[in-house]
Coordinates of C-alpha atoms in Angstrom, one line a residue:
M1 CA 0.5 -0.2 0.0
S2 CA 1.6 3.4 -0.9
R3 CA 1.6 6.0 1.8
V4 CA -0.9 8.3 -0.5
D5 CA -3.1 5.0 0.6
E6 CA -2.4 4.6 3.9
V7 CA -3.4 8.8 4.1
I8 CA -6.9 7.5 2.7
E9 CA -7.4 4.6 4.7
I10 CA -6.5 6.1 8.4
F11 CA -8.8 9.2 8.0
G12 CA -11.6 7.3 5.9
L13 CA -11.4 10.2 2.6
T14 CA -13.5 9.2 -0.1
E15 CA -13.2 10.2 -3.9
E16 CA -16.1 11.8 -3.6
K17 CA -14.7 13.7 -0.8
I18 CA -10.9 14.2 -2.2
K19 CA -13.0 15.9 -5.3
R20 CA -14.9 18.1 -3.2
R21 CA -12.1 19.7 -1.1
K22 CA -9.7 20.4 -4.8
H23 CA -12.2 23.5 -4.8
Y24 CA -11.0 25.9 -7.4
P25 CA -12.1 29.6 -8.0
Q26 CA -14.9 29.5 -10.2
L27 CA -16.2 33.3 -10.9
S28 CA -20.3 34.5 -11.9
D29 CA -20.5 35.8 -15.2
D30 CA -21.2 38.9 -13.5
I31 CA -17.4 39.7 -12.5
V32 CA -16.6 42.0 -15.5
F33 CA -12.5 43.1 -15.6
D34 CA -13.2 44.8 -18.5
D35 CA -12.6 49.2 -18.0
K36 CA -11.6 48.5 -14.5
L37 CA -8.7 48.3 -11.9
T38 CA -9.2 44.6 -10.1
Y39 CA -7.1 43.4 -7.5
I40 CA -7.0 39.5 -6.6
T41 CA -6.1 38.8 -3.1
G42 CA -6.1 35.6 -0.6
F43 CA -3.8 33.2 1.4
S44 CA -1.1 31.4 -1.0
G45 CA -2.6 28.2 -2.2
V46 CA -6.1 29.6 -2.4
G47 CA -6.1 29.5 -6.2
K48 CA -5.2 33.0 -7.3
T49 CA -2.5 31.7 -10.0
S50 CA -5.2 29.3 -11.3
L51 CA -8.1 31.8 -11.8
I52 CA -6.1 34.2 -13.7
K53 CA -5.0 31.0 -16.0
N54 CA -8.5 30.3 -16.8
L55 CA -8.9 33.9 -17.2
I56 CA -6.1 33.7 -19.8
L57 CA -7.8 30.4 -21.3
K58 CA -11.3 31.9 -21.8
D59 CA -10.0 35.6 -22.9
D60 CA -6.4 35.7 -25.0
S61 CA -6.7 39.2 -25.1
W62 CA -5.0 39.7 -21.8
Y63 CA -1.4 40.0 -22.0
V64 CA 0.4 38.9 -19.3
P65 CA 4.3 41.1 -18.7
R66 CA 7.6 39.0 -19.2
K67 CA 11.3 39.4 -18.6
P68 CA 12.5 40.9 -21.9
T69 CA 14.2 38.6 -23.9
E70 CA 17.2 41.0 -23.6
S71 CA 17.5 41.6 -20.4
N72 CA 21.2 42.3 -20.5
L73 CA 20.4 45.9 -22.4
P74 CA 19.6 48.6 -21.4
I75 CA 16.1 49.6 -20.3
I76 CA 16.6 52.7 -23.2
E77 CA 17.1 50.2 -25.5
L78 CA 14.0 48.3 -24.9
V79 CA 10.9 51.0 -25.5
G80 CA 9.4 53.3 -27.8
D81 CA 11.1 54.1 -31.3
S82 CA 13.6 56.7 -30.4
V83 CA 15.4 58.0 -27.5
S84 CA 12.6 60.8 -27.1
E85 CA 9.8 58.1 -27.1
A86 CA 11.8 56.2 -24.8
I87 CA 12.4 58.6 -22.6
S88 CA 8.9 59.8 -22.2
I89 CA 7.5 56.4 -21.4
L90 CA 10.0 55.2 -18.7
T91 CA 9.5 58.8 -17.0
K92 CA 5.3 58.5 -17.2
V93 CA 6.3 55.4 -14.6
G94 CA 8.7 56.8 -12.4
L95 CA 11.9 55.7 -14.3
S96 CA 13.0 59.5 -14.4
E97 CA 16.9 59.0 -13.9
A98 CA 19.3 59.5 -16.4
F99 CA 21.7 56.2 -14.7
I100 CA 18.1 54.3 -14.8
F101 CA 17.6 54.4 -18.3
I102 CA 21.5 53.0 -19.1
T103 CA 20.7 50.4 -16.6
P104 CA 20.1 46.8 -18.0
Y105 CA 16.9 45.4 -16.9
E106 CA 18.3 42.7 -14.5
Q107 CA 20.2 44.6 -12.8
L108 CA 17.3 47.2 -11.9
S109 CA 15.9 46.5 -8.4
E110 CA 12.5 44.6 -8.0
G111 CA 10.4 48.3 -7.7
Q112 CA 11.6 49.4 -10.5
K113 CA 11.3 45.9 -12.7
A114 CA 7.4 46.6 -11.3
R115 CA 7.5 50.0 -12.4
F116 CA 9.1 48.4 -16.1
I117 CA 6.3 46.3 -16.8
L118 CA 4.1 48.8 -16.7
A119 CA 6.2 50.8 -19.5
D120 CA 6.8 47.9 -21.3
A121 CA 2.7 47.1 -21.5
I122 CA 2.6 51.1 -22.7
N123 CA 5.2 50.7 -25.3
R124 CA 3.3 47.8 -26.7
N125 CA 0.1 49.1 -27.0
K126 CA -1.2 46.2 -24.7
N127 CA -4.9 47.5 -22.9
K128 CA -5.4 44.3 -20.9
I129 CA -2.9 43.0 -18.7
I130 CA -2.8 40.6 -15.7
I131 CA 0.4 40.9 -13.1
D132 CA 1.1 37.6 -11.3
E133 CA 2.3 37.8 -7.5
F134 CA 2.5 41.6 -7.9
L135 CA 5.4 43.6 -5.6
S136 CA 5.5 40.6 -3.8
N137 CA 9.0 40.7 -3.3
V138 CA 9.3 44.5 -2.8
D139 CA 9.6 46.2 0.5
R140 CA 6.7 47.3 1.5
L141 CA 7.1 51.1 1.4
T142 CA 8.2 51.4 -2.1
A143 CA 5.9 48.5 -2.9
K144 CA 2.9 51.3 -1.6
N145 CA 4.2 54.2 -3.5
V146 CA 5.0 51.8 -6.7
A147 CA 1.5 51.4 -6.4
R148 CA 0.3 54.6 -6.4
T149 CA 1.8 55.4 -10.2
F150 CA 0.6 52.1 -11.3
Q151 CA -2.6 53.0 -11.0
K152 CA -2.3 56.6 -12.0
Q153 CA -0.8 55.7 -14.9
C154 CA -3.1 52.6 -15.9
R155 CA -6.1 54.6 -15.9
N156 CA -4.5 57.8 -17.4
A157 CA -3.4 55.0 -20.1
K158 CA -7.4 53.6 -20.0
I159 CA -5.5 49.8 -19.2
S160 CA -7.6 47.4 -17.8
V161 CA -5.4 45.5 -15.6
I162 CA -5.6 42.5 -13.1
L163 CA -3.4 42.3 -10.0
V164 CA -3.1 39.3 -8.1
S165 CA -0.8 39.3 -4.4
A166 CA -1.0 37.9 -1.0
H167 CA -0.5 41.3 0.1
E168 CA -3.1 43.5 1.2
D169 CA -1.4 46.7 2.3
I170 CA -1.8 48.6 -1.3
I171 CA -4.9 48.5 -1.5
V172 CA -5.7 51.7 -0.7
E173 CA -2.9 52.9 -2.8
L174 CA -3.9 51.3 -5.6
L175 CA -7.8 52.8 -5.8
P176 CA -8.9 49.2 -7.5
D177 CA -12.2 49.1 -8.7
M178 CA -12.6 45.7 -7.7
V179 CA -11.1 43.4 -5.0
L180 CA -11.9 39.8 -5.2
E181 CA -10.6 38.5 -1.9
L182 CA -10.6 34.4 -2.5
D183 CA -10.7 31.9 0.3
F184 CA -9.6 28.2 0.6
L185 CA -12.9 26.6 -0.1
G186 CA -12.9 28.2 -3.9
K187 CA -15.0 31.1 -2.8
F188 CA -14.5 34.3 -2.9
K189 CA -16.0 38.2 -1.6
K190 CA -16.4 40.7 -3.9
I191 CA -15.4 44.2 -3.1
D192 CA -16.1 47.3 -5.1
R193 CA -14.6 50.7 -5.0
D194 CA -17.5 52.6 -2.9
E195 CA -17.1 49.6 0.1
I196 CA -13.5 50.3 0.4
E197 CA -12.1 53.1 3.0
Y198 CA -9.4 55.4 1.6
T199 CA -7.5 57.8 3.6
K200 CA -5.8 60.6 1.0
Q201 CA -2.2 60.4 1.1
E202 CA -1.3 64.0 2.2
F203 CA 2.6 64.9 1.4
Q204 CA 3.5 68.1 2.8
I205 CA 6.2 70.6 1.8
M206 CA 7.6 73.2 3.8
N207 CA 11.0 75.3 4.3
G208 CA 14.1 73.0 4.4
T209 CA 17.3 73.1 5.2
H210 CA 21.0 72.9 3.0
E211 CA 21.2 69.5 5.6
E212 CA 18.0 68.2 4.1
Y213 CA 18.7 68.9 0.4
S214 CA 21.8 66.9 1.5
E215 CA 20.2 63.9 2.0
L216 CA 18.6 63.9 -1.3
K217 CA 21.9 65.0 -3.3
D218 CA 23.1 61.9 -4.3
Y219 CA 19.7 61.4 -6.4
H220 CA 20.9 63.5 -9.0
Y221 CA 22.1 62.6 -12.1
F222 CA 24.4 65.5 -11.9
G223 CA 25.4 64.9 -8.6
E224 CA 26.0 67.7 -5.9
L225 CA 25.5 70.9 -6.9
S226 CA 27.8 73.6 -5.0
M227 CA 24.6 74.9 -3.0
K228 CA 26.2 75.5 0.4
E229 CA 28.9 77.6 -1.4
S230 CA 26.3 79.2 -3.4
K231 CA 24.0 79.8 -0.2
E232 CA 26.7 82.1 0.4
S233 CA 27.1 83.9 -2.5
Y234 CA 23.5 83.9 -3.7
N235 CA 20.5 84.5 -2.6
T236 CA 19.2 80.9 -1.8
E237 CA 15.9 78.6 -0.4
Y238 CA 15.6 75.1 0.0
F239 CA 12.0 74.0 -0.2
V240 CA 11.6 70.0 0.7
I241 CA 8.5 67.5 0.5
K242 CA 8.5 64.6 3.5
D243 CA 6.0 61.5 4.1
R244 CA 5.8 61.8 8.0
E245 CA 9.5 62.7 9.2
R246 CA 11.0 61.6 6.2
V247 CA 12.3 63.8 3.3
I248 CA 11.2 62.8 -0.2
G249 CA 11.9 65.3 -2.1
T250 CA 13.9 69.0 -2.3
I251 CA 13.6 71.6 -4.8
I252 CA 16.3 74.6 -4.7
Y253 CA 15.6 78.1 -5.7
R254 CA 18.4 80.7 -5.9
E255 CA 18.9 83.8 -7.6
P256 CA 20.3 84.1 -11.0
Y257 CA 23.4 86.1 -9.8
P258 CA 25.7 86.3 -6.5
K259 CA 24.5 88.7 -4.2
A260 CA 28.4 91.1 -5.1
L261 CA 26.8 91.7 -8.1
N262 CA 23.6 93.2 -6.9
F263 CA 25.5 97.2 -7.2
L264 CA 25.0 96.9 -11.2
A265 CA 21.2 98.2 -12.2
A266 CA 20.6 95.8 -14.4
I267 CA 22.0 92.9 -12.1
N268 CA 19.9 93.8 -9.0
D269 CA 16.5 94.4 -11.0
I270 CA 16.6 90.8 -12.8
N271 CA 17.4 88.9 -8.7
K272 CA 14.9 90.8 -6.9
E273 CA 12.0 89.6 -9.3
I274 CA 13.4 86.0 -10.4
G275 CA 14.6 82.9 -8.6
W276 CA 16.4 80.3 -10.6
V277 CA 15.0 76.2 -9.6
G278 CA 18.9 75.1 -8.7
R279 CA 17.7 71.1 -8.4
T280 CA 14.8 69.1 -8.2
I281 CA 15.0 65.8 -6.6
I282 CA 12.6 63.0 -5.8
H283 CA 13.3 60.5 -3.9
P284 CA 13.4 57.4 -6.1
S285 CA 10.6 55.2 -4.5
Y286 CA 8.5 58.0 -4.5
R287 CA 8.9 59.3 -8.4
G288 CA 5.9 58.9 -10.7
L289 CA 3.6 60.5 -8.2
G290 CA 3.6 64.3 -9.0
L291 CA 5.6 65.2 -6.3
S292 CA 7.9 67.4 -8.5
L293 CA 4.9 69.6 -10.0
Q294 CA 3.8 69.6 -6.2
L295 CA 7.6 71.1 -5.9
L296 CA 7.7 73.4 -8.5
N297 CA 4.5 74.9 -7.8
T298 CA 4.3 76.2 -4.2
S299 CA 3.0 79.0 -3.1
M300 CA 5.8 78.9 -0.7
Y301 CA 8.1 80.4 -3.0
K302 CA 7.4 84.8 -3.1
K303 CA 9.9 85.5 -6.0
K304 CA 7.7 87.0 -9.0
Y305 CA 9.0 84.9 -11.8
R306 CA 10.9 81.3 -11.1
E307 CA 13.0 80.5 -14.4
S308 CA 14.0 76.5 -15.0
R309 CA 16.4 74.8 -17.5
S310 CA 15.6 70.9 -18.0
I311 CA 17.1 68.1 -20.2
L312 CA 14.3 65.7 -19.1
G313 CA 12.4 68.8 -19.7
Y314 CA 13.6 68.4 -22.9
Y315 CA 11.6 65.4 -23.6
M316 CA 8.7 65.4 -21.0
P317 CA 8.2 69.4 -20.0
R318 CA 6.5 68.6 -16.9
H319 CA 6.8 72.2 -16.1
L320 CA 3.6 72.7 -18.3
S321 CA 1.2 71.2 -16.5
A322 CA 3.0 73.3 -13.7
G323 CA 1.9 76.6 -15.2
Y324 CA 4.8 77.2 -16.4
M325 CA 5.4 78.9 -20.1
E326 CA 7.9 77.8 -22.4
T327 CA 10.9 80.1 -23.0
N328 CA 13.8 80.9 -25.8
L329 CA 16.8 79.9 -23.9
V330 CA 20.4 81.3 -24.8
E331 CA 21.4 78.2 -25.0
N332 CA 19.0 77.5 -28.1
K333 CA 20.1 80.1 -30.0
D334 CA 22.0 80.3 -33.2
I335 CA 25.3 82.3 -31.9
E336 CA 28.0 83.2 -33.9
I337 CA 31.0 83.3 -31.8
R338 CA 29.5 80.2 -30.3
K339 CA 30.0 78.2 -33.8
Q340 CA 33.4 79.6 -34.2
F341 CA 34.9 79.0 -30.8
I342 CA 33.7 75.2 -31.0
E343 CA 35.2 74.9 -34.7
L344 CA 38.4 76.3 -32.8
I345 CA 38.1 74.2 -30.2
E346 CA 36.9 70.5 -32.5
A347 CA 39.8 71.2 -35.3
K348 CA 42.6 71.8 -32.7
S349 CA 41.3 68.7 -30.5
K350 CA 40.4 66.2 -33.2
L351 CA 37.5 65.7 -30.9
K352 CA 34.1 66.5 -30.8
V353 CA 33.4 69.6 -28.1
E354 CA 30.6 67.0 -25.8
Q355 CA 34.3 65.1 -26.0
L356 CA 35.7 67.6 -23.6
R357 CA 33.3 67.1 -20.5
D358 CA 35.1 65.0 -19.1
D359 CA 37.7 66.6 -17.3
R360 CA 40.6 64.5 -18.0
T361 CA 40.0 64.6 -21.7
R362 CA 39.7 68.7 -21.1
D363 CA 42.7 68.4 -19.1
L364 CA 44.7 66.6 -21.4
F365 CA 43.5 68.7 -24.5
L366 CA 44.6 72.1 -22.8
E367 CA 48.1 70.6 -21.7
S368 CA 48.6 69.6 -25.8
L369 CA 48.3 73.3 -26.7
S370 CA 51.4 75.5 -27.6
D371 CA 51.5 79.6 -25.8
E372 CA 49.8 80.4 -29.4
E373 CA 47.3 78.1 -29.5
Q374 CA 46.0 79.0 -26.1
N375 CA 46.2 82.7 -26.3
R376 CA 44.4 82.2 -29.9
I377 CA 41.4 80.1 -28.1
A378 CA 41.3 81.9 -24.9
F379 CA 40.5 85.0 -26.9
V380 CA 38.4 84.0 -29.0
G381 CA 36.6 81.8 -25.6
S382 CA 36.1 85.2 -24.0
K383 CA 34.4 87.0 -26.8
W384 CA 32.2 83.7 -26.7
F385 CA 31.7 84.4 -22.6
R386 CA 31.0 87.8 -22.6
T387 CA 28.6 87.5 -25.8
K388 CA 26.6 85.1 -23.4
F389 CA 26.8 86.6 -20.3
L390 CA 25.3 89.8 -22.4
E391 CA 22.7 87.4 -24.2
E392 CA 21.5 85.6 -20.3
I393 CA 20.8 89.3 -18.9
K394 CA 18.6 90.3 -21.9
Y395 CA 16.7 86.8 -21.3
Y396 CA 16.2 87.6 -18.0
F397 CA 14.6 90.9 -19.3
E398 CA 12.4 89.6 -22.2
I399 CA 10.9 86.6 -20.2
R400 CA 9.5 89.1 -17.6
N401 CA 8.8 91.5 -21.0
K402 CA 10.7 94.3 -19.6
K403 CA 12.7 96.6 -21.8
M404 CA 16.3 97.5 -20.1
S405 CA 17.3 100.9 -20.0
C406 CA 20.2 102.8 -21.9
E407 CA 21.9 103.4 -19.0
M408 CA 21.6 99.7 -17.5
F409 CA 22.7 98.0 -20.5
E410 CA 26.1 100.8 -21.1
E411 CA 26.6 99.7 -17.5
I412 CA 26.8 96.1 -17.6
V413 CA 28.2 96.2 -20.9
E414 CA 31.1 98.2 -19.5
F415 CA 31.4 95.9 -16.5
V416 CA 31.5 92.1 -18.9
E417 CA 34.5 93.7 -21.1
K418 CA 36.4 94.7 -17.5
S419 CA 35.8 91.6 -15.9
Y420 CA 36.0 88.6 -18.6
S421 CA 38.9 90.2 -20.8
N422 CA 40.4 86.6 -20.2
V423 CA 38.6 84.3 -19.2
P424 CA 40.1 80.2 -18.7
I425 CA 39.6 78.5 -21.5
D426 CA 38.1 75.3 -19.4
V427 CA 35.5 77.5 -18.1
S428 CA 34.9 79.0 -21.9
I429 CA 34.6 75.4 -23.1
L430 CA 32.0 73.9 -20.7
T431 CA 29.8 77.3 -21.1
A432 CA 30.0 76.2 -25.2
I433 CA 29.3 72.5 -25.2
P434 CA 25.5 72.4 -26.3
Y435 CA 22.8 70.5 -24.3
K436 CA 19.5 69.8 -25.0
L437 CA 17.7 72.2 -22.7
R438 CA 14.3 73.1 -22.3
G439 CA 13.6 76.4 -20.7
F440 CA 9.9 77.7 -18.8
V441 CA 9.0 80.3 -16.5
Y442 CA 6.6 80.2 -14.5
I443 CA 4.7 83.7 -13.4
N444 CA 3.1 84.5 -9.6
R445 CA 0.0 86.5 -10.0

């Protein structure tokens, strides 16, 4: 006698009893999943996976995301038909960081992989997706924040989704239209959205400090901005957004020019009215929730104008959603002396000017120059730097629809000619290297 037969005999089990005990969830026809976000939950072993397998057999239009076949490729290569489209898709789901763009899928964290699943579905134009073990292996704080982003983007993209997990702690964040709780007897309890008690998540914006900025500084792709020294030279304000006591986002507003230059009438006029957005950083676990928009639009900053320049904004102009208007940056203007300077640099270095962003490459180039070549490059570079400085001054007047007086202009020209007659070559090079930037301005009315 086998051990199975022995157990059957000991406990008096019959075929009928065994068959009756092997229940799998059977849903009634009035359970509809289309145009909804559905959350299926219950203890491990109640048949959640069996249920969704049966659903897929009945309706093969449901898409089940899989690990990418080329999971060793950076995720920027896995979605979209272009860099621009890929950045747009990844940013929507909270994968909005330069270093993450170039990270292979297999090296993403579990939370990032969950975000990528949604990006992949959006990329494939799938409008019905099923995800088993949704966020099961993710720490619960990250799970809650990913869930918030996930449900928001599913609804924005009009994706019907069935999420399956034994965890019930993310139901509030998911805001599901329907919850199905399964039990071990093949029964289920259906809970509609209006039966679920929701607590709105409130994040608090407040005045911040350099120390609080420092908690998040390394999450920015450019690394640390020398804000401590900057705060001594510039009028600077920090704001932070918190989840209880945890700093989850920060923004830095700084006057465009150092306080020491306020003796110049034009610069004093600019600094009085404009705050420049020096940094906006959101903790990776909280990205995709619209927190950067809250910081960009905070009513706590009182300057009449806020000016921002963004590389990411070139692809995803989130500022426009916060009430900003686009500006015509000096960076994007076709300025002849800049072209001449770049041509000169590239001819001498045999490199593209963008390669000189690297400190070591730039140092080697400068060391290779003769005194005569250095003098020539310094002359053209200084001319470019002065031109840029004056164009920036004009820009700050233009975005305010304000005219600069002749006296102001003459004073600033005289200052620039005297102060920037011999600008260090590396400084001139760094200001000439092109970036894809979009400019934005917000007017406090």
